Amino acid sequence: MRKPYVQRQRADWWLRNPAYRRYMLREATALPLLFYTLLLMSGLYQFTRGEAAFLGWLELLRNPWLLALHGVALAAALFHAVTWIALVPKILVIDTDRLRVSPTVVKRLHQVGAVVCNVGLLLLVLLLVGGGR
Amino acid sequence: MRRSHEPIAWSLFGAGGMLLAFIGPGLVLATALLPWLAAHDPVATHAAVGALLAHPLGKLLVLACVVLPLFHTLHRIYHSLHDLHLRAPRRLMQLLCYGGATLLSGVTAWWLLLI
């Protein structure tokens, strides 16, 4: 009969080592980002209910708790972006006879792309929504 | 051997992670500022969002911005709860996380089709 050996591990295993704590912090970015996605969904739902409901949702975004959620979600999104792109060259390995791109270049290109996309999106919203001022 | 759902879950997790890295911070900052940006003419903001959601490509974009982060975050939460030694039946946790992400995705698609 199969009798696998199960290595014992304490539930607080990740607290002792700084690298494990960073790992858990990275995984924890999912929580505020999930709540933020639910907030986006609520905005979409209010939009389906008509203009007044959507304008109510816009006003709701001034709520200090939701601003705090935005702050935490922004920190989480930034930490996620940095750690995610740091891992890209480990997964996206371009090393063939015809094409070889060093991991550093893969990472740099993703970093540049992410900065351009994030700043571009923000500018687009600033222009389209705040541009009339 | 039973086939694993992991490749599907991981693909959606990967796509969501890439999307969040490339537009996550910008999107969060944009919606944080939105009430103040829209303050001078909220009705025009409603119209701008309406124009985005009226276009099929706009719908697809918004769908991606909701669905992929849902699968990304719930995949991470599913594995993190395991890492934290939360003792719960695996099937139940899968149903809650991946089932929840699927359900919320369906609801989002439905709302987008209503517009």
mmCIF file of C-alpha atoms in Angstrom:
data_model
loop_
_atom_site.group_PDB
_atom_site.id
_atom_site.type_symbol
_atom_site.label_atom_id
_atom_site.label_comp_id
_atom_site.label_asym_id
_atom_site.label_seq_id
_atom_site.Cartn_x
_atom_site.Cartn_y
_atom_site.Cartn_z
ATOM 1 C CA MET A 1 0.000 0.000 0.000
ATOM 2 C CA ARG A 2 1.162 3.540 -0.783
ATOM 3 C CA LYS A 3 2.200 5.330 2.351
ATOM 4 C CA PRO A 4 3.508 8.752 1.376
ATOM 5 C CA TYR A 5 5.807 10.601 3.715
ATOM 6 C CA VAL A 6 4.349 13.980 4.544
ATOM 7 C CA GLN A 7 6.872 16.567 5.640
ATOM 8 C CA ARG A 8 5.562 18.410 8.668
ATOM 9 C CA GLN A 9 5.320 22.151 8.265
ATOM 10 C CA ARG A 10 4.123 24.770 10.712
ATOM 11 C CA ALA A 11 1.355 27.106 9.554
ATOM 12 C CA ASP A 12 3.627 30.084 10.269
ATOM 13 C CA TRP A 13 6.511 28.743 8.143
ATOM 14 C CA TRP A 14 6.538 31.855 5.991
ATOM 15 C CA LEU A 15 7.039 34.273 8.913
ATOM 16 C CA ARG A 16 10.639 33.267 9.681
ATOM 17 C CA ASN A 17 12.363 34.001 6.394
ATOM 18 C CA PRO A 18 12.329 37.437 4.679
ATOM 19 C CA ALA A 19 12.136 35.803 1.231
ATOM 20 C CA TYR A 20 9.064 33.794 2.310
ATOM 21 C CA ARG A 21 7.497 36.935 3.785
ATOM 22 C CA ARG A 22 8.006 38.734 0.470
ATOM 23 C CA TYR A 23 6.464 35.744 -1.291
ATOM 24 C CA MET A 24 3.386 35.910 0.935
ATOM 25 C CA LEU A 25 3.153 39.684 0.475
ATOM 26 C CA ARG A 26 3.234 39.144 -3.294
ATOM 27 C CA GLU A 27 0.472 36.555 -3.056
ATOM 28 C CA ALA A 28 -1.496 38.875 -0.745
ATOM 29 C CA THR A 29 -1.652 41.536 -3.483
ATOM 30 C CA ALA A 30 -4.474 39.387 -4.898
ATOM 31 C CA LEU A 31 -6.840 40.365 -2.059
ATOM 32 C CA PRO A 32 -7.066 44.171 -2.607
ATOM 33 C CA LEU A 33 -6.984 43.593 -6.370
ATOM 34 C CA LEU A 34 -9.984 41.247 -6.056
ATOM 35 C CA PHE A 35 -11.909 43.845 -4.038
ATOM 36 C CA TYR A 36 -10.963 46.482 -6.599
ATOM 37 C CA THR A 37 -12.275 44.276 -9.432
ATOM 38 C CA LEU A 38 -15.552 43.852 -7.521
ATOM 39 C CA LEU A 39 -15.720 47.670 -7.240
ATOM 40 C CA LEU A 40 -15.290 47.927 -11.027
ATOM 41 C CA MET A 41 -18.085 45.356 -11.423
ATOM 42 C CA SER A 42 -20.354 47.432 -9.171
ATOM 43 C CA GLY A 43 -19.697 50.444 -11.408
ATOM 44 C CA LEU A 44 -20.660 48.427 -14.467
ATOM 45 C CA TYR A 45 -23.815 47.228 -12.704
ATOM 46 C CA GLN A 46 -24.787 50.786 -11.760
ATOM 47 C CA PHE A 47 -24.217 51.801 -15.370
ATOM 48 C CA THR A 48 -26.750 49.196 -16.531
ATOM 49 C CA ARG A 49 -29.286 50.768 -14.130
ATOM 50 C CA GLY A 50 -29.113 54.159 -15.811
ATOM 51 C CA GLU A 51 -27.412 57.528 -15.635
ATOM 52 C CA ALA A 52 -28.547 58.521 -12.141
ATOM 53 C CA ALA A 53 -27.317 55.235 -10.661
ATOM 54 C CA PHE A 54 -23.932 55.597 -12.401
ATOM 55 C CA LEU A 55 -23.515 59.195 -11.192
ATOM 56 C CA GLY A 56 -24.336 57.924 -7.697
ATOM 57 C CA TRP A 57 -21.530 55.372 -8.061
ATOM 58 C CA LEU A 58 -19.132 58.141 -9.144
ATOM 59 C CA GLU A 59 -19.999 60.086 -5.972
ATOM 60 C CA LEU A 60 -19.603 56.911 -3.910
ATOM 61 C CA LEU A 61 -15.961 56.732 -5.041
ATOM 62 C CA ARG A 62 -15.249 59.790 -2.852
ATOM 63 C CA ASN A 63 -15.981 57.658 0.210
ATOM 64 C CA PRO A 64 -12.835 57.577 2.415
ATOM 65 C CA TRP A 65 -13.031 53.772 2.735
ATOM 66 C CA LEU A 66 -13.104 53.367 -1.029
ATOM 67 C CA LEU A 67 -10.242 55.858 -1.383
ATOM 68 C CA ALA A 68 -8.312 53.745 1.130
ATOM 69 C CA LEU A 69 -9.124 50.659 -0.959
ATOM 70 C CA HIS A 70 -7.815 52.497 -4.016
ATOM 71 C CA GLY A 71 -4.601 53.367 -2.122
ATOM 72 C CA VAL A 72 -4.015 49.767 -1.023
ATOM 73 C CA ALA A 73 -4.968 48.451 -4.475
ATOM 74 C CA LEU A 74 -2.526 50.885 -6.115
ATOM 75 C CA ALA A 75 0.313 49.714 -3.852
ATOM 76 C CA ALA A 76 -0.685 46.095 -4.544
ATOM 77 C CA ALA A 77 -0.848 46.656 -8.309
ATOM 78 C CA LEU A 78 2.598 48.302 -8.313
ATOM 79 C CA PHE A 79 4.146 45.521 -6.198
ATOM 80 C CA HIS A 80 2.441 42.933 -8.396
ATOM 81 C CA ALA A 81 3.713 44.599 -11.586
ATOM 82 C CA VAL A 82 7.319 44.720 -10.341
ATOM 83 C CA THR A 83 7.398 41.137 -9.037
ATOM 84 C CA TRP A 84 5.446 39.766 -12.018
ATOM 85 C CA ILE A 85 7.780 41.273 -14.609
ATOM 86 C CA ALA A 86 10.803 40.124 -12.592
ATOM 87 C CA LEU A 87 9.532 36.555 -13.169
ATOM 88 C CA VAL A 88 8.762 36.929 -16.881
ATOM 89 C CA PRO A 89 12.308 36.059 -18.124
ATOM 90 C CA LYS A 90 12.186 32.829 -16.105
ATOM 91 C CA ILE A 91 9.063 31.715 -17.978
ATOM 92 C CA LEU A 92 9.564 33.414 -21.342
ATOM 93 C CA VAL A 93 12.941 31.968 -22.367
ATOM 94 C CA ILE A 94 13.932 32.987 -25.911
ATOM 95 C CA ASP A 95 16.917 30.776 -26.632
ATOM 96 C CA THR A 96 16.798 29.067 -30.024
ATOM 97 C CA ASP A 97 19.318 28.664 -32.838
ATOM 98 C CA ARG A 98 17.655 31.437 -34.807
ATOM 99 C CA LEU A 99 16.783 33.850 -32.047
ATOM 100 C CA ARG A 100 18.417 34.465 -28.697
ATOM 101 C CA VAL A 101 17.311 37.244 -26.338
ATOM 102 C CA SER A 102 18.975 37.626 -22.968
ATOM 103 C CA PRO A 103 16.742 37.435 -19.861
ATOM 104 C CA THR A 104 17.747 40.981 -18.912
ATOM 105 C CA VAL A 105 16.516 42.331 -22.253
ATOM 106 C CA VAL A 106 13.232 40.388 -21.921
ATOM 107 C CA LYS A 107 12.732 41.935 -18.492
ATOM 108 C CA ARG A 108 13.675 45.479 -19.565
ATOM 109 C CA LEU A 109 11.324 45.336 -22.575
ATOM 110 C CA HIS A 110 8.450 44.241 -20.335
ATOM 111 C CA GLN A 111 9.247 46.986 -17.829
ATOM 112 C CA VAL A 112 9.257 49.636 -20.551
ATOM 113 C CA GLY A 113 6.039 48.210 -22.012
ATOM 114 C CA ALA A 114 4.319 48.221 -18.622
ATOM 115 C CA VAL A 115 5.323 51.836 -17.887
ATOM 116 C CA VAL A 116 4.166 52.962 -21.350
ATOM 117 C CA CYS A 117 0.809 51.117 -21.055
ATOM 118 C CA ASN A 118 0.089 52.299 -17.507
ATOM 119 C CA VAL A 119 1.011 55.935 -18.158
ATOM 120 C CA GLY A 120 -0.769 55.796 -21.529
ATOM 121 C CA LEU A 121 -4.001 54.529 -19.968
ATOM 122 C CA LEU A 122 -3.861 57.169 -17.257
ATOM 123 C CA LEU A 123 -3.233 59.956 -19.785
ATOM 124 C CA LEU A 124 -6.070 58.672 -21.961
ATOM 125 C CA VAL A 125 -8.504 58.838 -19.028
ATOM 126 C CA LEU A 126 -7.200 62.280 -17.988
ATOM 127 C CA LEU A 127 -7.680 63.498 -21.551
ATOM 128 C CA LEU A 128 -11.108 61.948 -22.185
ATOM 129 C CA VAL A 129 -12.694 62.678 -18.794
ATOM 130 C CA GLY A 130 -10.802 65.685 -17.458
ATOM 131 C CA GLY A 131 -9.972 67.223 -20.846
ATOM 132 C CA GLY A 132 -13.038 69.435 -21.052
ATOM 133 C CA ARG A 133 -11.818 71.683 -18.258
ATOM 134 C CA MET B 1 -5.560 9.450 -14.867
ATOM 135 C CA ARG B 2 -8.003 12.297 -14.442
ATOM 136 C CA ARG B 3 -7.099 15.382 -16.357
ATOM 137 C CA SER B 4 -6.159 18.382 -14.253
ATOM 138 C CA HIS B 5 -7.890 21.737 -14.539
ATOM 139 C CA GLU B 6 -4.601 23.419 -13.647
ATOM 140 C CA PRO B 7 -3.536 24.346 -17.226
ATOM 141 C CA ILE B 8 -6.781 26.294 -17.765
ATOM 142 C CA ALA B 9 -6.591 27.920 -14.346
ATOM 143 C CA TRP B 10 -2.928 28.781 -14.867
ATOM 144 C CA SER B 11 -3.508 30.264 -18.348
ATOM 145 C CA LEU B 12 -6.200 32.580 -17.011
ATOM 146 C CA PHE B 13 -3.987 33.382 -14.002
ATOM 147 C CA GLY B 14 -1.087 34.194 -16.336
ATOM 148 C CA ALA B 15 -3.188 36.365 -18.638
ATOM 149 C CA GLY B 16 -4.660 38.201 -15.635
ATOM 150 C CA GLY B 17 -1.207 38.726 -14.133
ATOM 151 C CA MET B 18 0.100 40.192 -17.376
ATOM 152 C CA LEU B 19 -2.947 42.457 -17.744
ATOM 153 C CA LEU B 20 -2.656 43.679 -14.138
ATOM 154 C CA ALA B 21 1.061 44.377 -14.544
ATOM 155 C CA PHE B 22 0.547 46.359 -17.755
ATOM 156 C CA ILE B 23 -2.564 48.391 -16.884
ATOM 157 C CA GLY B 24 -3.358 47.637 -13.193
ATOM 158 C CA PRO B 25 -1.649 50.630 -11.529
ATOM 159 C CA GLY B 26 -2.845 53.040 -14.245
ATOM 160 C CA LEU B 27 -6.431 51.790 -14.010
ATOM 161 C CA VAL B 28 -6.529 51.983 -10.203
ATOM 162 C CA LEU B 29 -5.114 55.520 -10.226
ATOM 163 C CA ALA B 30 -7.612 56.528 -12.940
ATOM 164 C CA THR B 31 -10.692 55.342 -11.019
ATOM 165 C CA ALA B 32 -9.297 56.850 -7.785
ATOM 166 C CA LEU B 33 -9.213 60.262 -9.490
ATOM 167 C CA LEU B 34 -12.430 59.713 -11.468
ATOM 168 C CA PRO B 35 -14.942 61.584 -9.218
ATOM 169 C CA TRP B 36 -12.713 64.694 -9.248
ATOM 170 C CA LEU B 37 -11.942 64.442 -12.961
ATOM 171 C CA ALA B 38 -15.652 64.076 -13.700
ATOM 172 C CA ALA B 39 -16.783 66.766 -11.230
ATOM 173 C CA HIS B 40 -17.065 69.569 -13.790
ATOM 174 C CA ASP B 41 -19.343 67.512 -16.072
ATOM 175 C CA PRO B 42 -20.428 64.126 -14.689
ATOM 176 C CA VAL B 43 -23.015 63.650 -17.457
ATOM 177 C CA ALA B 44 -20.268 63.863 -20.099
ATOM 178 C CA THR B 45 -18.337 61.203 -18.172
ATOM 179 C CA HIS B 46 -21.408 58.975 -18.199
ATOM 180 C CA ALA B 47 -21.654 59.549 -21.964
ATOM 181 C CA ALA B 48 -17.948 58.721 -22.459
ATOM 182 C CA VAL B 49 -18.295 55.467 -20.505
ATOM 183 C CA GLY B 50 -21.455 54.772 -22.516
ATOM 184 C CA ALA B 51 -19.587 55.260 -25.797
ATOM 185 C CA LEU B 52 -16.907 52.798 -24.643
ATOM 186 C CA LEU B 53 -19.492 50.222 -23.568
ATOM 187 C CA ALA B 54 -21.605 50.655 -26.723
ATOM 188 C CA HIS B 55 -18.759 49.446 -28.935
ATOM 189 C CA PRO B 56 -18.170 45.669 -29.173
ATOM 190 C CA LEU B 57 -14.409 46.180 -28.751
ATOM 191 C CA GLY B 58 -15.039 48.357 -25.705
ATOM 192 C CA LYS B 59 -17.223 45.628 -24.203
ATOM 193 C CA LEU B 60 -14.483 43.060 -24.883
ATOM 194 C CA LEU B 61 -11.867 45.310 -23.270
ATOM 195 C CA VAL B 62 -13.969 45.856 -20.138
ATOM 196 C CA LEU B 63 -14.787 42.136 -20.006
ATOM 197 C CA ALA B 64 -11.056 41.320 -20.091
ATOM 198 C CA CYS B 65 -10.345 43.917 -17.380
ATOM 199 C CA VAL B 66 -12.835 42.194 -15.061
ATOM 200 C CA VAL B 67 -12.648 38.487 -15.974
ATOM 201 C CA LEU B 68 -8.858 38.046 -16.129
ATOM 202 C CA PRO B 69 -8.162 39.801 -12.788
ATOM 203 C CA LEU B 70 -10.979 37.718 -11.223
ATOM 204 C CA PHE B 71 -9.331 34.459 -12.290
ATOM 205 C CA HIS B 72 -5.867 35.798 -11.451
ATOM 206 C CA THR B 73 -6.697 36.901 -7.921
ATOM 207 C CA LEU B 74 -8.893 33.922 -7.041
ATOM 208 C CA HIS B 75 -6.217 31.495 -8.326
ATOM 209 C CA ARG B 76 -3.650 33.182 -6.063
ATOM 210 C CA ILE B 77 -6.048 33.196 -3.120
ATOM 211 C CA TYR B 78 -6.843 29.499 -3.678
ATOM 212 C CA HIS B 79 -3.149 28.551 -3.498
ATOM 213 C CA SER B 80 -2.329 31.018 -0.698
ATOM 214 C CA LEU B 81 -5.025 29.579 1.566
ATOM 215 C CA HIS B 82 -3.377 26.185 1.033
ATOM 216 C CA ASP B 83 0.024 27.729 1.866
ATOM 217 C CA LEU B 84 -1.491 29.176 5.062
ATOM 218 C CA HIS B 85 -2.591 25.614 6.010
ATOM 219 C CA LEU B 86 -6.273 26.394 5.828
ATOM 220 C CA ARG B 87 -7.835 22.990 6.187
ATOM 221 C CA ALA B 88 -10.799 22.717 3.860
ATOM 222 C CA PRO B 89 -11.915 20.136 1.313
ATOM 223 C CA ARG B 90 -10.021 20.772 -1.927
ATOM 224 C CA ARG B 91 -13.143 20.348 -4.046
ATOM 225 C CA LEU B 92 -15.048 22.931 -1.987
ATOM 226 C CA MET B 93 -12.236 25.483 -2.264
ATOM 227 C CA GLN B 94 -12.011 24.909 -6.008
ATOM 228 C CA LEU B 95 -15.753 25.377 -6.327
ATOM 229 C CA LEU B 96 -15.626 28.616 -4.318
ATOM 230 C CA CYS B 97 -12.604 30.115 -6.104
ATOM 231 C CA TYR B 98 -12.877 28.959 -9.711
ATOM 232 C CA GLY B 99 -16.668 28.555 -9.569
ATOM 233 C CA GLY B 100 -16.930 32.029 -8.043
ATOM 234 C CA ALA B 101 -14.688 33.541 -10.730
ATOM 235 C CA THR B 102 -16.728 31.815 -13.460
ATOM 236 C CA LEU B 103 -20.034 32.981 -11.982
ATOM 237 C CA LEU B 104 -18.886 36.603 -11.578
ATOM 238 C CA SER B 105 -17.493 36.516 -15.131
ATOM 239 C CA GLY B 106 -20.843 35.319 -16.458
ATOM 240 C CA VAL B 107 -22.666 38.074 -14.569
ATOM 241 C CA THR B 108 -20.263 40.678 -15.997
ATOM 242 C CA ALA B 109 -20.763 39.373 -19.547
ATOM 243 C CA TRP B 110 -24.533 39.528 -18.994
ATOM 244 C CA TRP B 111 -24.400 43.162 -17.804
ATOM 245 C CA LEU B 112 -22.238 44.075 -20.804
ATOM 246 C CA LEU B 113 -24.745 42.467 -23.171
ATOM 247 C CA LEU B 114 -27.586 44.423 -21.532
ATOM 248 C CA ILE B 115 -25.978 47.736 -22.482
#
